[in-house]
């Protein structure tokens, strides 16, 4: 007896010493996420960097970080937003804005399935949408959205990339005007923007905007299958409060899911029913020469929703809904009522019938409200606290994130019964199943995108990393496999099978096809040209030298443009370039590419420059000098 007691005593002593009890994980979890050296991950996951303004690219199931794609933020690692070629991508009507809050990566789709061509993401703060090319993993286009106050419900694609859809989170006076904030109900409006995507080039253009009642539009999905042609948006603050929203926007028992018939909107625009509104906005894109261009557009076509019967309806939805997700069949619209004690699921076919029969319970600011009982398909009862977002596994189940009770809840489509739940650590926002918003999800995993990691990792001062958690959904019970840290806020993510894009990855740019106006195709084309106080240095770089490497004749007060062309034609051999005192960043130049650094010498002397990206055994010898005279 004494022996047993002492064993327990020792065990208690040891557990008392250990920093914490392990939570989650199971026997063969390590094996399931282990990707052996030299082997590839099965999925690419694209995660938003939230307030970092970037997108990060991870492998699943390993959770390894492969690349950070700068989107709305300047990035010294890649020279993005610093080189003359990429600066134009960050131009807006407010000037050069080198930051944004990026939330919802969205993979391009064909017939409702990921097609692996592009990735879109929203900038919340200064309303913008960006497009990345998945052959190069680079941002190639940004477009500003006018008549918007906060681009949160964005960019949710229609099933064939017809449109990137974006809604206004914060209603504001539209067009902007100097009015009292307390005149919210009279003067504040929202917009829903449909941005067309060219099917070949991917180029975006604001096709039309719809002016909608002034409430907060939060998240969106576009219909598919039977609901193709419609887009759905969760909304809150139907109270139209303008102060202390935590109380005043939570009073109504129900807010809405807004349904927009975009096929009808297209017809109305074609019939000339759109109003031309003055709305200055920037459209920035990398041109055929791989040089950023900015164009300023001055008007948009606007449809006023309440003037066009059939264009917009409200579906009553308890209670301050946040997420708005469509199941793979396109029949069910799931809204996460963040303050609701259940998950309401609307039926598209019931909604359509009710709309056609004018089965309304009233209207809100001129928009008909369909009767709740007439559109609801079912309610998932007692799901947990704070339902937010839902994704689908393609096997007949929905998975909903529960912010307040920090868990994922699995429920059955049709019976609406909860069949499983698993804790997350902690405070999950979005969740992601590879293809979980498409017609045919790939399933296999659900990734929890968490806000808080207290006591989960080694501490790093007052701020801890945010995290993602990989959960196996192949069996009846969800199983936690892995925690991994993320960049910025992993707000939302999308994933697709690696095979869809791996073999299409660009390895280098053919030098013969380099159309940059300042490119050189061989070392013997390198030269220095002066035009008044502007100097153009046409420079080549190849392992392991620059040409020219001795530059004389530069004067204090000159503007010196270094146009550096990387002549390498080999995979994974970028070169870097930087000059002492450069006030921006380095250049990072891909094989076959040209990038330009602007340098303004402030003092006489001999100034060194060098390659910043370790490229070979003689990388340290890759350097030169610039003589600056007063
Ligand atoms: Cu080098």
PDB file of N, CA, C and O and ligand atoms in Angstrom, residues 575 611 613 615 619 622, ligand 1:
ATOM      1  N   UNK A 575      18.644  36.579 -58.564  1.00  0.00           N
ATOM      2  CA  UNK A 575      19.711  37.391 -57.984  1.00  0.00           C
ATOM      3  C   UNK A 575      19.075  38.592 -57.314  1.00  0.00           C
ATOM      4  O   UNK A 575      17.997  39.040 -57.697  1.00  0.00           O
ATOM      5  N   UNK A 611      24.968  41.709 -54.674  1.00  0.00           N
ATOM      6  CA  UNK A 611      23.850  40.759 -54.812  1.00  0.00           C
ATOM      7  C   UNK A 611      23.408  40.317 -53.428  1.00  0.00           C
ATOM      8  O   UNK A 611      24.227  39.908 -52.599  1.00  0.00           O
ATOM      9  N   UNK A 613      20.966  37.928 -52.771  1.00  0.00           N
ATOM     10  CA  UNK A 613      20.378  36.584 -52.692  1.00  0.00           C
ATOM     11  C   UNK A 613      21.464  35.554 -52.983  1.00  0.00           C
ATOM     12  O   UNK A 613      21.924  35.438 -54.124  1.00  0.00           O
ATOM     13  N   UNK A 615      23.729  33.059 -54.288  1.00  0.00           N
ATOM     14  CA  UNK A 615      23.458  32.413 -55.560  1.00  0.00           C
ATOM     15  C   UNK A 615      24.496  31.373 -55.953  1.00  0.00           C
ATOM     16  O   UNK A 615      24.248  30.574 -56.839  1.00  0.00           O
ATOM     17  N   UNK A 619      29.222  34.136 -54.721  1.00  0.00           N
ATOM     18  CA  UNK A 619      28.207  35.152 -54.421  1.00  0.00           C
ATOM     19  C   UNK A 619      28.850  36.380 -53.770  1.00  0.00           C
ATOM     20  O   UNK A 619      28.493  37.517 -54.090  1.00  0.00           O
ATOM     21  N   UNK A 622      30.084  38.971 -56.019  1.00  0.00           N
ATOM     22  CA  UNK A 622      29.102  39.654 -56.875  1.00  0.00           C
ATOM     23  C   UNK A 622      28.854  41.045 -56.332  1.00  0.00           C
ATOM     24  O   UNK A 622      27.958  41.267 -55.512  1.00  0.00           O
TER      25      UNK A 622
HETATM   26 CU1  LIG B   1      24.048  36.561 -56.752  1.00  0.00          CU
END
